[in-house]
Coordinates of C-alpha atoms in Angstrom, one line a residue:
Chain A
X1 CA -29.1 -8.4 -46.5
X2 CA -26.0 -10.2 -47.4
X3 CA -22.8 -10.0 -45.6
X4 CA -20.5 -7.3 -47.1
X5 CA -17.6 -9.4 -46.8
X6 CA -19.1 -12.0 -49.0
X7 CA -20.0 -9.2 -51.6
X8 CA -16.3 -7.3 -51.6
X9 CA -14.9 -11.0 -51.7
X10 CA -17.1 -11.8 -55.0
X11 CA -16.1 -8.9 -56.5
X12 CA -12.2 -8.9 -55.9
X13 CA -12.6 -12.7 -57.6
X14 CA -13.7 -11.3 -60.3
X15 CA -11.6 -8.3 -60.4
X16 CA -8.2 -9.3 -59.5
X17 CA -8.5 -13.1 -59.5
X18 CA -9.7 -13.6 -63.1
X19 CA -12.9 -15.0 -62.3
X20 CA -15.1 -15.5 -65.6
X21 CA -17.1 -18.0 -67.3
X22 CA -15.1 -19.4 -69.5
X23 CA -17.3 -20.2 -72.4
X24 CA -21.3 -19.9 -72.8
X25 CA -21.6 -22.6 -75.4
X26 CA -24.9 -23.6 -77.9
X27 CA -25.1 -26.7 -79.2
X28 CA -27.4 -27.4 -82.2
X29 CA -28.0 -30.2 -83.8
X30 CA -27.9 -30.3 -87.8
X31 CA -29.2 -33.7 -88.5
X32 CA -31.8 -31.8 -90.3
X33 CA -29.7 -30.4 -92.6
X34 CA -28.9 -33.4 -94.7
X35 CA -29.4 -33.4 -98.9
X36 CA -27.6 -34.9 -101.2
X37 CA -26.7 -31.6 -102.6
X38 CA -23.5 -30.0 -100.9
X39 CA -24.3 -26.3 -101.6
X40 CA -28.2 -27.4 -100.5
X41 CA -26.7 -29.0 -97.1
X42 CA -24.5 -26.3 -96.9
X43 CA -26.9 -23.5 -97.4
X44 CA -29.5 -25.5 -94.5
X45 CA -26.4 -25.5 -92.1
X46 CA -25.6 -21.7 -92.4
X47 CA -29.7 -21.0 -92.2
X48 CA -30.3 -23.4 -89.2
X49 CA -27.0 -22.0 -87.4
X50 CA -27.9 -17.9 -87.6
X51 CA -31.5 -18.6 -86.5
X52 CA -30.5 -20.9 -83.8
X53 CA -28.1 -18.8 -82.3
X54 CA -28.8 -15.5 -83.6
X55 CA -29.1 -14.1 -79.5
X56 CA -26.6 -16.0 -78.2
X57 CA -24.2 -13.1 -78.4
X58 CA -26.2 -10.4 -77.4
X59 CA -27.7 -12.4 -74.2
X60 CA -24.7 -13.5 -73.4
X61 CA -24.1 -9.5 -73.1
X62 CA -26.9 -8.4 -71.3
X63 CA -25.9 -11.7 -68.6
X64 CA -22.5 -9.7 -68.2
X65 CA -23.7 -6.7 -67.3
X66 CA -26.3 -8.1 -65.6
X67 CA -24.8 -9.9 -63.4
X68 CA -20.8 -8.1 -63.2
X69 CA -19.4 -11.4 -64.2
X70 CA -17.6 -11.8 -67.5
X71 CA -18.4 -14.5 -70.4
X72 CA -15.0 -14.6 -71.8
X73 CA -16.4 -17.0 -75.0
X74 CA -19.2 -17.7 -76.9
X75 CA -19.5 -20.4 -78.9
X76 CA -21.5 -23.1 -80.8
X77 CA -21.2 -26.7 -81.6
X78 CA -22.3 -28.3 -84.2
X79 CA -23.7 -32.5 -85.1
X80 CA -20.6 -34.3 -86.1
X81 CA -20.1 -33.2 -89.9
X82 CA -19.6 -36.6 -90.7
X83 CA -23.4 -37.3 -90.3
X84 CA -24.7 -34.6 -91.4
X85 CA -22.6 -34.8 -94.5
X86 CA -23.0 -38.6 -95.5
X87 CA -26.1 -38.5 -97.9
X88 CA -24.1 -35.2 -100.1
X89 CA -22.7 -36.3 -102.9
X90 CA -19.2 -34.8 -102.7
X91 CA -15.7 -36.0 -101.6
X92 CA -14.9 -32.7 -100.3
X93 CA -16.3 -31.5 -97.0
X94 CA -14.2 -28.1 -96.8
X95 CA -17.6 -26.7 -98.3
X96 CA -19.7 -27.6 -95.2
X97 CA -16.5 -26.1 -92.8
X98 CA -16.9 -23.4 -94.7
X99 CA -20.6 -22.7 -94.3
X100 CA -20.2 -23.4 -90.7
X101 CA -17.2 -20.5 -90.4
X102 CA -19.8 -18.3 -92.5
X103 CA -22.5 -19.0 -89.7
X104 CA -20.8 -18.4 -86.6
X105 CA -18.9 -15.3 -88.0
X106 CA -22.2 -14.0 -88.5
X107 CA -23.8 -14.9 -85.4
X108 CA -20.2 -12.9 -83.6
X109 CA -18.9 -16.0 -82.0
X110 CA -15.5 -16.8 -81.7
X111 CA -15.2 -20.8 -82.2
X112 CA -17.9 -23.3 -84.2
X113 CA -16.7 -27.2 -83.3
X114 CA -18.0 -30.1 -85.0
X115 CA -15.8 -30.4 -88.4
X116 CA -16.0 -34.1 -86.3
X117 CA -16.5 -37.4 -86.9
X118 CA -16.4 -40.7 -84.6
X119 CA -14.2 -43.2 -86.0
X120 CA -13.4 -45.4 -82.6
X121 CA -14.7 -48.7 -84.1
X122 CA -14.2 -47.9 -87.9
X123 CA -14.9 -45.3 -90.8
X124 CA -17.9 -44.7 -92.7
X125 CA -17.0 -43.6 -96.6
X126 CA -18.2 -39.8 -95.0
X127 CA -15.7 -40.4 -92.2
X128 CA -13.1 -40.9 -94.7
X129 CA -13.6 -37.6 -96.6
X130 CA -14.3 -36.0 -93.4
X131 CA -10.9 -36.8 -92.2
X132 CA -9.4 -36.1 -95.5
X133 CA -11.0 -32.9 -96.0
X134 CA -9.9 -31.7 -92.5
X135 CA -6.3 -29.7 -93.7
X136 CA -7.9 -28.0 -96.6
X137 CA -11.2 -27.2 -94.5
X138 CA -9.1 -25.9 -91.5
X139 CA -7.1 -23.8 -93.8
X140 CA -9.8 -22.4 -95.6
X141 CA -12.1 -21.4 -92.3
X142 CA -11.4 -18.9 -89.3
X143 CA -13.1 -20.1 -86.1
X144 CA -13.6 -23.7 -87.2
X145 CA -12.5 -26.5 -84.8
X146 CA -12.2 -30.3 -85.8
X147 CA -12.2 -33.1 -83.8
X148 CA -11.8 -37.2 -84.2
X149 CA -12.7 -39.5 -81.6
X150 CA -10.4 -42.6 -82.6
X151 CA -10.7 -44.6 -79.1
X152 CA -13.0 -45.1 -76.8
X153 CA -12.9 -47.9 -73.2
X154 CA -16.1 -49.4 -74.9
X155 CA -14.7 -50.2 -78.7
X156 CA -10.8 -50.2 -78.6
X157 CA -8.3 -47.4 -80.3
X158 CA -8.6 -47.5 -84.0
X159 CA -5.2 -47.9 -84.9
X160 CA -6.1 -46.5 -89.4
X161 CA -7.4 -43.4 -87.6
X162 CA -4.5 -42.9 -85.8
X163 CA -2.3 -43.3 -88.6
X164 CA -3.7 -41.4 -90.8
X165 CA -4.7 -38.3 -88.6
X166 CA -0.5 -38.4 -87.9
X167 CA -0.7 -37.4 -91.7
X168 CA -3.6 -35.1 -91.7
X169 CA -1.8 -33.0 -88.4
X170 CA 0.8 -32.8 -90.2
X171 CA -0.6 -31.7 -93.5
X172 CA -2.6 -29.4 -91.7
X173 CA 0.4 -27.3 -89.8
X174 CA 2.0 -27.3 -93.8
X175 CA -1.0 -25.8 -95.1
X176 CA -1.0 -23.2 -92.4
X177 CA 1.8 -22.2 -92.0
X178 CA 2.1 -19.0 -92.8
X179 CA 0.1 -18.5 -89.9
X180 CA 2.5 -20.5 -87.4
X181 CA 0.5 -23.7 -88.1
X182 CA -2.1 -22.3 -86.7
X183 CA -4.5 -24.7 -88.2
X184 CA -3.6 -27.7 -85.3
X185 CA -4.7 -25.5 -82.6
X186 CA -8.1 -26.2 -83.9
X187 CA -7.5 -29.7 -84.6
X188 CA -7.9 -32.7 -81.4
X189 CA -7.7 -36.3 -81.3
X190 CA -9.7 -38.0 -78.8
X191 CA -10.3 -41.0 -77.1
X192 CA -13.5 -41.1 -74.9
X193 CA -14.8 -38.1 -76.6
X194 CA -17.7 -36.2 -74.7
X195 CA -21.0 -35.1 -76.5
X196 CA -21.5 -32.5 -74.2
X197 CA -18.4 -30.6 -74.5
X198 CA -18.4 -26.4 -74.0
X199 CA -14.7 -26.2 -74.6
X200 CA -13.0 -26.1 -78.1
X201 CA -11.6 -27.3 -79.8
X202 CA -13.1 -30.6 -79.1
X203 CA -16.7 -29.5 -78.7
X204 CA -19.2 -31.2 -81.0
X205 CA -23.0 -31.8 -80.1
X206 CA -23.7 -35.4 -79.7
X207 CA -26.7 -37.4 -81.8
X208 CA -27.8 -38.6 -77.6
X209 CA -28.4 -34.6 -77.5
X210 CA -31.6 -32.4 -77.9
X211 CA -32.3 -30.4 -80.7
X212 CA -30.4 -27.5 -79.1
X213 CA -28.8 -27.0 -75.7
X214 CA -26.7 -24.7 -73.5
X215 CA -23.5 -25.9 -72.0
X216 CA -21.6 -24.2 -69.8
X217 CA -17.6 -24.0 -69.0
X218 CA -16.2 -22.5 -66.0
X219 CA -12.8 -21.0 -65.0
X220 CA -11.2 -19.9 -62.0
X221 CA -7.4 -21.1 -61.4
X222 CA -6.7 -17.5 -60.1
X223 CA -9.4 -18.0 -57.7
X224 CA -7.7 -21.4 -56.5
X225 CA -4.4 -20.2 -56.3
X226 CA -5.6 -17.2 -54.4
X227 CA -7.3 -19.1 -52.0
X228 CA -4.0 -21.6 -51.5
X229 CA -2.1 -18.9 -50.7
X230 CA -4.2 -18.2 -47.3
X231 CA -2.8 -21.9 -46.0
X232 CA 0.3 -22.1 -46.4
X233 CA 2.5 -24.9 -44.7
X234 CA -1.0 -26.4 -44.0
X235 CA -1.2 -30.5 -44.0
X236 CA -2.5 -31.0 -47.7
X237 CA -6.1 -32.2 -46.5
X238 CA -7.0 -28.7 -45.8
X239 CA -5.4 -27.8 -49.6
X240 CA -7.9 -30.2 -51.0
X241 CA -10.6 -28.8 -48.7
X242 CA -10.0 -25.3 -49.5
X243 CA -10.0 -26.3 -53.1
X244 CA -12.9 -27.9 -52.7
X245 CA -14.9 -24.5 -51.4
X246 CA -13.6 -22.9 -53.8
X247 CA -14.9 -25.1 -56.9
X248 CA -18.1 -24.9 -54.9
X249 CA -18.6 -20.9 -55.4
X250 CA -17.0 -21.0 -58.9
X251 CA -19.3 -23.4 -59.9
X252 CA -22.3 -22.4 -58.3
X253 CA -21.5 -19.1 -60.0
X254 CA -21.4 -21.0 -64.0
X255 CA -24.9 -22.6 -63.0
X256 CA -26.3 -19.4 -62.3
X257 CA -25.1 -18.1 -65.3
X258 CA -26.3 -21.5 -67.4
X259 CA -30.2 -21.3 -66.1
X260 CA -30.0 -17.3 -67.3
X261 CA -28.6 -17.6 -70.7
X262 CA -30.6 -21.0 -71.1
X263 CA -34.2 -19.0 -70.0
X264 CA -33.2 -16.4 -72.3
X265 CA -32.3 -18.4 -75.1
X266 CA -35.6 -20.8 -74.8
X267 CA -32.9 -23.5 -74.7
X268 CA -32.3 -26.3 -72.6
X269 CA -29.8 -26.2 -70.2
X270 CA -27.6 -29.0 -70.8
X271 CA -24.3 -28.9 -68.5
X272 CA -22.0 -27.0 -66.1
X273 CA -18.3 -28.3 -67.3
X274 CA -16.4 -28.2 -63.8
X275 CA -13.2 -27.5 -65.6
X276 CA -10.3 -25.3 -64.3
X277 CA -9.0 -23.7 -67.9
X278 CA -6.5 -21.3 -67.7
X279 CA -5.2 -18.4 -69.6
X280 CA -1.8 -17.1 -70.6
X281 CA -2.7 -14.7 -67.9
X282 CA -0.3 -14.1 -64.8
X283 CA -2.0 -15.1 -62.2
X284 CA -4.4 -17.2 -63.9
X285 CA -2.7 -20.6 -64.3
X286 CA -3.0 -24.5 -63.0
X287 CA 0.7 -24.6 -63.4
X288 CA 0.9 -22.0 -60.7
X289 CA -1.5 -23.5 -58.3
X290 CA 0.8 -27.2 -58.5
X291 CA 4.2 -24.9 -57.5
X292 CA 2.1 -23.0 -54.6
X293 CA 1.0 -26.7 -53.1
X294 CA 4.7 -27.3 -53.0
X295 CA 6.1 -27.8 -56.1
X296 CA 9.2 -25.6 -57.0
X297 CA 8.7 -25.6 -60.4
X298 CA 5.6 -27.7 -62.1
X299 CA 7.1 -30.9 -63.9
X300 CA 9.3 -32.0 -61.1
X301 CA 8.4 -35.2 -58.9
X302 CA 5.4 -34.4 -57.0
X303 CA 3.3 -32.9 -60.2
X304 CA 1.6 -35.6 -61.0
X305 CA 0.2 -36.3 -57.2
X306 CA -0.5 -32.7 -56.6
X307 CA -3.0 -32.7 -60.0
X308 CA -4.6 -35.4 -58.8
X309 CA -5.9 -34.0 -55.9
X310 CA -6.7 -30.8 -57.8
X311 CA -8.3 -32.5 -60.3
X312 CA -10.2 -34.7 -57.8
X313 CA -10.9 -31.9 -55.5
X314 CA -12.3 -29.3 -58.2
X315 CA -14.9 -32.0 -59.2
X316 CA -16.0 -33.2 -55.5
X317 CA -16.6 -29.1 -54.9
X318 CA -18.8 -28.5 -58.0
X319 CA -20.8 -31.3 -58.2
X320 CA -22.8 -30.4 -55.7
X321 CA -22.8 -26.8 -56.7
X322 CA -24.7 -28.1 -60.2
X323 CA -27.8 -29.8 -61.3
X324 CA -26.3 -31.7 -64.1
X325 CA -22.4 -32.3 -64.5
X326 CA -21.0 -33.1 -67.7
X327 CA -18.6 -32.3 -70.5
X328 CA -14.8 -32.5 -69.6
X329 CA -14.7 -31.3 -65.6
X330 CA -11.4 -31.6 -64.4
X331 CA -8.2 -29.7 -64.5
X332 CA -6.9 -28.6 -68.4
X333 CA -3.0 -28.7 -68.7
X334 CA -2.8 -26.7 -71.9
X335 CA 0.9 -25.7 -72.2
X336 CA 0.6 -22.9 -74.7
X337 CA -2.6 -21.3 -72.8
X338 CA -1.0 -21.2 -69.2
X339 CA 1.6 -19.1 -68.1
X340 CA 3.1 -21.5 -65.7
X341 CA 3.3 -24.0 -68.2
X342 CA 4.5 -21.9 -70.4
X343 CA 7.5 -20.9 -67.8
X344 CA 8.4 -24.2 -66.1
X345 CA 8.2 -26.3 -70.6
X346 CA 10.6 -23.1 -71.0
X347 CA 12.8 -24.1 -68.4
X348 CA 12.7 -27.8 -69.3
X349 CA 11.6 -29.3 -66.4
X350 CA 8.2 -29.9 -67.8
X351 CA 8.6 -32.8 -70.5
X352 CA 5.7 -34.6 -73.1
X353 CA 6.8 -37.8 -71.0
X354 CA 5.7 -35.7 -67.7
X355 CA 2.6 -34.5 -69.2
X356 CA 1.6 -37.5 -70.8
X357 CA 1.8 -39.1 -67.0
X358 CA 0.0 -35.9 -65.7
X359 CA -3.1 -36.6 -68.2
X360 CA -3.8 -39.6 -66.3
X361 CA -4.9 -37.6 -63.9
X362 CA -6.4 -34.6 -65.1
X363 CA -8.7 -33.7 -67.6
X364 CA -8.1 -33.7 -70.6
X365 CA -4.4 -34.7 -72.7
X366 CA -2.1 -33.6 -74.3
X367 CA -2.4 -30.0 -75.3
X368 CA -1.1 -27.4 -77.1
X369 CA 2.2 -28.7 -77.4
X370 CA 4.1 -27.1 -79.5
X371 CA 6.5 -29.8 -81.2
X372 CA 9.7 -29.6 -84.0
X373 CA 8.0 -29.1 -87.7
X374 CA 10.4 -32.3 -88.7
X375 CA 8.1 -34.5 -86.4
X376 CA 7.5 -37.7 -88.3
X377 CA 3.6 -38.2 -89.1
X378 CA 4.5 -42.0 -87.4
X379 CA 5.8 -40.5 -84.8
X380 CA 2.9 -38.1 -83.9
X381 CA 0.3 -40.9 -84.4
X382 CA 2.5 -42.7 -81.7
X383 CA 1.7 -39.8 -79.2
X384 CA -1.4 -40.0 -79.9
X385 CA -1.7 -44.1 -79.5
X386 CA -0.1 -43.4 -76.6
X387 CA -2.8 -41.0 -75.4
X388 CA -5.8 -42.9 -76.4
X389 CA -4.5 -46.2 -74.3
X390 CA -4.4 -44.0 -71.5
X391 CA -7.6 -42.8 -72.0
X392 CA -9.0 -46.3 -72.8
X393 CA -7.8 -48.2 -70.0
X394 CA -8.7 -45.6 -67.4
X395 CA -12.2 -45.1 -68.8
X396 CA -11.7 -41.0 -69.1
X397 CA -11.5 -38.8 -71.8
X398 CA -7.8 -37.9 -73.3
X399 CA -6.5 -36.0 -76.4
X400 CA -3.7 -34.8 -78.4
X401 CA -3.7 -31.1 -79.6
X402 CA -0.2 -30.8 -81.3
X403 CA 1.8 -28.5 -83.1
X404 CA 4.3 -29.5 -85.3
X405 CA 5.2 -26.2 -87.2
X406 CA 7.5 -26.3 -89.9
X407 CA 10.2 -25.1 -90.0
X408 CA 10.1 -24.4 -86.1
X409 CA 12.7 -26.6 -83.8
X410 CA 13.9 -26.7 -80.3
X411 CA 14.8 -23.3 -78.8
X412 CA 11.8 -21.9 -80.9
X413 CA 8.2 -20.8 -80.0
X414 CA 5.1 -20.6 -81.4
X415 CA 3.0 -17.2 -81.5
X416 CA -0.4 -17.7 -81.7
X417 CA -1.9 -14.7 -79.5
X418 CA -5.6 -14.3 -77.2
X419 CA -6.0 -17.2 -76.0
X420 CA -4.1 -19.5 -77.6
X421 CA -0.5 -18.3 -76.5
X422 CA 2.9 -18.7 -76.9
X423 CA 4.3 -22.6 -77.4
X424 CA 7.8 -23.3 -76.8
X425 CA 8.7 -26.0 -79.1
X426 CA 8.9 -29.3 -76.7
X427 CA 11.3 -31.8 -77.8
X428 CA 10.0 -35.9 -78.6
X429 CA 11.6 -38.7 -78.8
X430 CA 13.9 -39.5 -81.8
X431 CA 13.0 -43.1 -82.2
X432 CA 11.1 -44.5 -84.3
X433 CA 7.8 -45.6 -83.8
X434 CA 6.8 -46.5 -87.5
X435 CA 6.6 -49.9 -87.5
X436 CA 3.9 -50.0 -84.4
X437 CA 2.0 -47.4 -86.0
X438 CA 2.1 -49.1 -90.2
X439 CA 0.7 -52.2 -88.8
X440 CA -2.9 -50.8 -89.0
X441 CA -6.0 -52.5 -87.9
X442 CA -7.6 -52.6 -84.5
X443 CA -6.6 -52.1 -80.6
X444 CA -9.0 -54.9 -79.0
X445 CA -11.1 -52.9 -76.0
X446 CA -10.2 -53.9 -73.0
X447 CA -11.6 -56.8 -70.6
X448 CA -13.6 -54.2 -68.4
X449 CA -15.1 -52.6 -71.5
X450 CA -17.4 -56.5 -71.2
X451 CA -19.3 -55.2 -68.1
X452 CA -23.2 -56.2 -69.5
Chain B
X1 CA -35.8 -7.4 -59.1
X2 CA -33.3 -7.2 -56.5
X3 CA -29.5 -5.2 -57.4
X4 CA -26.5 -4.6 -55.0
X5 CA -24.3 -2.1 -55.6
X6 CA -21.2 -1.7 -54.0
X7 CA -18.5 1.3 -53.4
X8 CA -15.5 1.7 -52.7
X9 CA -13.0 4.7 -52.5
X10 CA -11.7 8.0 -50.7
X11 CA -14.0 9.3 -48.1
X12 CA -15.6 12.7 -48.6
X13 CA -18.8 14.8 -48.2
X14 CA -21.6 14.2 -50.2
X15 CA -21.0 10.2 -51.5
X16 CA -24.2 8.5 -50.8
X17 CA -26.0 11.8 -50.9
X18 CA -24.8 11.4 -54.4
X19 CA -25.5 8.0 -55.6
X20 CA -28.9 8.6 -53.8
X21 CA -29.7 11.2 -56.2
X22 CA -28.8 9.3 -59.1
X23 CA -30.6 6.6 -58.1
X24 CA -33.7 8.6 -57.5
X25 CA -33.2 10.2 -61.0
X26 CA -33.4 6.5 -62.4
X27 CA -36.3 6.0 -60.4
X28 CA -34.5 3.1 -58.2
X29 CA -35.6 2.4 -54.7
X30 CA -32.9 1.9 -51.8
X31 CA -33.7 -1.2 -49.6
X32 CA -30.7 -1.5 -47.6
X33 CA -27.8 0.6 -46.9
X34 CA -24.4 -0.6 -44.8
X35 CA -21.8 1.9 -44.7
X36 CA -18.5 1.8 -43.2
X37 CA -14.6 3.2 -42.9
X38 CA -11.8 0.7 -43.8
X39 CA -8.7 1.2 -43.4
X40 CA -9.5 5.0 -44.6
X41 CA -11.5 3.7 -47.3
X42 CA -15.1 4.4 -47.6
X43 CA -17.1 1.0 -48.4
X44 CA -20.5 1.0 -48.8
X45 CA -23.5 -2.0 -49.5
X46 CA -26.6 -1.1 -51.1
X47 CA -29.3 -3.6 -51.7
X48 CA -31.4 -1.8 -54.4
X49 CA -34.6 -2.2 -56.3
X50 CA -34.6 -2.0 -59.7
X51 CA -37.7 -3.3 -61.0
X52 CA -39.4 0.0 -61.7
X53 CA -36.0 1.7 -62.6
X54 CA -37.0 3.9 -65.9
X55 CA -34.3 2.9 -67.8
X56 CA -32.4 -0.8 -68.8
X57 CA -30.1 -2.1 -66.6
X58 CA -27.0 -1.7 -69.0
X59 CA -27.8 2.2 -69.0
X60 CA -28.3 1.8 -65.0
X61 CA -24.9 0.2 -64.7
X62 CA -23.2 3.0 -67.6
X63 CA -24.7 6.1 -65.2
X64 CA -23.1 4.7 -62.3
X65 CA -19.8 3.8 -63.3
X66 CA -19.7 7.3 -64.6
X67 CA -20.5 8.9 -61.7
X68 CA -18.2 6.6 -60.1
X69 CA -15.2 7.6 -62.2
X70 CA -16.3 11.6 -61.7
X71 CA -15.9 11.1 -57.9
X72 CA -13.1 9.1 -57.7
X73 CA -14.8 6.0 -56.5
X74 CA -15.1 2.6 -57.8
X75 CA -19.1 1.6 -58.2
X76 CA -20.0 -1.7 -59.3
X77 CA -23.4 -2.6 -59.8
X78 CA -24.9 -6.7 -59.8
X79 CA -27.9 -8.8 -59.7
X80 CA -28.4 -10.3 -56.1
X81 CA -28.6 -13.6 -57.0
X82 CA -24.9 -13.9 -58.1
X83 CA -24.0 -13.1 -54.8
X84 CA -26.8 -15.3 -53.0
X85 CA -24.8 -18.2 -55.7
X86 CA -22.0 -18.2 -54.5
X87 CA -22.0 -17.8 -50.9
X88 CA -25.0 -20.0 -49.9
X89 CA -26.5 -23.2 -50.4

């Protein structure tokens, strides 16, 4: 019989500490879906989606209730669209976005990533008209997510890509928004993308994947914080011990839940994703966790040091809790999705230049920042240079999810409910970084990318 | 297939008499019972048995939380193995 302790404990996690899975994702690969005729590609993709995941929902469900623990997201990835795209003779992809937002509205999930293509080393013709497709196609879909891989430690930063995807973010927030620019919270820029990735909107399902697979994304930064609060004054050892545990059960809990919803499904499990993701949520954000380890308000000096040792301690506590790791795992720092954030970017002690730092640390980048609508496309490619070095020298995945609204300055914030949040507007440097970024070509990888 | 159900609330006469005939009326088997007073809060572990239980789970977990909310008491019901999860290794 178990201890009653342990069982009231379980259940207050999940009650009061917002303990959930984050997301139950399927990926499904759609090389089979090729043909030279886009509404013949496009009608394979919306077929092989609905079949594949036609029970993800309802499993997912029956898990919930099953087991008292809630799946907050379900969600499928997709083959990069750039592949699956290449042999259809059409310039505009928005038709294949489009068949994708058909499927997954359909199968009642509430994101679809892979509107994707890899461009780290150079662009494929499809690559191109994935890329320029992206604003029209982001516009045109609900629940679609897009995401370019322009860097990675192994091939350089591709310095075209980043250029042009300055343009395409940009284009994007203009053709959205009436919705707040809504679009570039489904749009990310990667370097070291992962192919294994639950979490949108950079999740697409890799070409080194099976034919379909089950990934899994955790949560839990109530749980943490909760925890943290028991030690107080403690030397911070036992704060990256206690964090540790406490990755352990959260974790142990998302593999449970990953071997279910993969027997169910007759799907390979693929990964757990040890990530802390937060919510808009009181009580439910990384931000908070920094500012009860010490910090008075996350941002100031010590933020950086204080994520590091969440970020490390979260993964040394799940990896044991899971037979097979993967996708982001680390600790997300989305401004617009965590209420601390949220707070301390309000207060304007949290800077880009301070989070920028912070995502060498932490999983992932730079993410939904809200930034002013008159943000130059240069200067946004900049950020995202910037990023993608960061990301390529320390061999780990970064990003940029930004949101340059128009019409939307400093003092102003960004609305974009569930989820997603509220984004104060963040203010970026002035200067310009057009030149660097109009020179073009190719960042050279770096020496310890020669490792055969 | 092994359940735990778990509740919490005011004390009074007649709780697990109760949930025991609800549980008999969904033709669920008690293994284990662990009762006690908290703080004047009646807590109470059950391990149950639920693989002959005459209707699905869901329905199973919809009778009991509305019992629960009928007597004032908060009733939760979950597979075992989330538990056995989380707490050992």
């Amino acid at each position: 019989m178990l201890n009653q302790k342990q069982i009231f404990s379980t259940i207050e996690m999940i009650e009061q500490q917002h303990l959930d899975i984050r997301t139950v994702t399927m990926g499904i690969s759609l090389l089979s879906c090729c043909d030279e005729d886009p509404k013949k590609a496009s009608t394979k993709i919306y077929d092989k989606i609905t079949k594949s995941a036609e029970k993800l929902v309802p499993v997912c469900r029956e898990i919930e209730s099953e087991f008292g623990i809630p799946i907050v997201n379900k969600r499928i990835s997709v083959t990069p669209i750039s592949l699956v795209a290449a042999a259809s003779e059409t310039d505009n992809y928005s038709i294949f976005a489009q068949a994708m937002d058909r499927a997954a509205r359909e199968c009642g999930v509430n994101f679809i990533g892979g509107f994707s293509a890899l461009v780290q080393k150079g662009m494929t013709d499809s690559d191109v008209k994935l890329l320029n497709s992206i604003p029209e196609a982001l516009a045109s879909t609900e629940i679609v997510c897009s995401s370019i891989n322009v860097g990675s430690s192994k091939a350089g930063i591709n310095l075209d890509a980043i250029a042009m995807m300055g343009r395409i973010i940009k284009k994007t927030a203009e053709l959205t928004k009436d919705k707040d620019g809504l679009g570039c919270a489904k749009l990310v820029v990667f370097c070291n993308a992962v192919e294994d990735n639950p979490f949108m909107a950079g999740a697409f399902h890799g070409t080194g994947e099976s034919e379909r697979a089950i990934n899994v994304g955790v949560s839990g930064p109530g749980v943490v914080f909760h925890a943290l609060q028991s030690i107080k004054g403690q030397p911070i050892n036992v704060v990256a011990e206690t964090i540790k545990k406490t990755a352990f059960r959260i974790t142990r809990m998302g593999q449970l839940v990953a071997q279910e919803a993969s027997k169910r499904l007759n799907t390979p499990f693929g990964i757990v994703d040890l990530s802390l993701a937060p919510t808009s949520a009181r009580g439910d954000s990384v931000a908070r966790i920094l500012e009860e380890i010490g910090l008075e308000t996350c941002g100031t000096h010590g933020t950086t040091a204080a994520l590091a040792l969440l970020n490390d301690a979260v993964k040394k506590g799940g990896i044991m809790a899971s037979s097979s790791v993967g996708g982001l795992s680390g600790a997300f720092i989305p401004v617009s999705e965590d209420e601390g954030m949220i707070a301390a970017a309000e207060a304007g002690t949290l800077c880009i230049d301070k989070l920028e730092a912070m995502t060498c640390v932490c999983s992932v980048g730079l993410d939904m920042i809200a930034i002013p609508g008159d943000t130059p496309a240069e200067t946004i490619s900049a950020i995202i240079a910037d990023e993608a070095a960061i990301g390529m020298i320390n061999m780990k995945t970064t990003a940029v999810r930004v949101l340059p609204t128009p019409g939307k300055d400093i003092g102003d914030s960004i609305e974009m409910g569930g989820l997603l949040g509220t984004a104060p507007v963040m203010p970026v440097h002035k200067e310009s970084s057009a030149v660097f970024i109009n020179r073009g070509g190719h960042i050279p990888a770096p020496i310890h990318s020669l490792k055969n | 297939m092994i359940a735990i159900i778990s509740v919490v609330g005011k004390d009074r006469v007649g709780i697990i008499a109760a949930i025991c005939i609800k549980l008999a009326e969904m033709n669920i088997n008690v293994l284990d019972i662990s009762q006690t007073i908290l703080e004047n809060n009646f807590t109470m572990v059950m391990a149950v048995d639920i693989k002959d239980a005459n209707i699905p789970f869901t329905e199973v977990h919809d009778q009991l939380h509305k019992l629960g909310d009928s007597m004032n008491l908060a009733i939760h019901i979950q597979r075992q193995e989330i538990f056995d999860a989380m707490h050992t290794i």
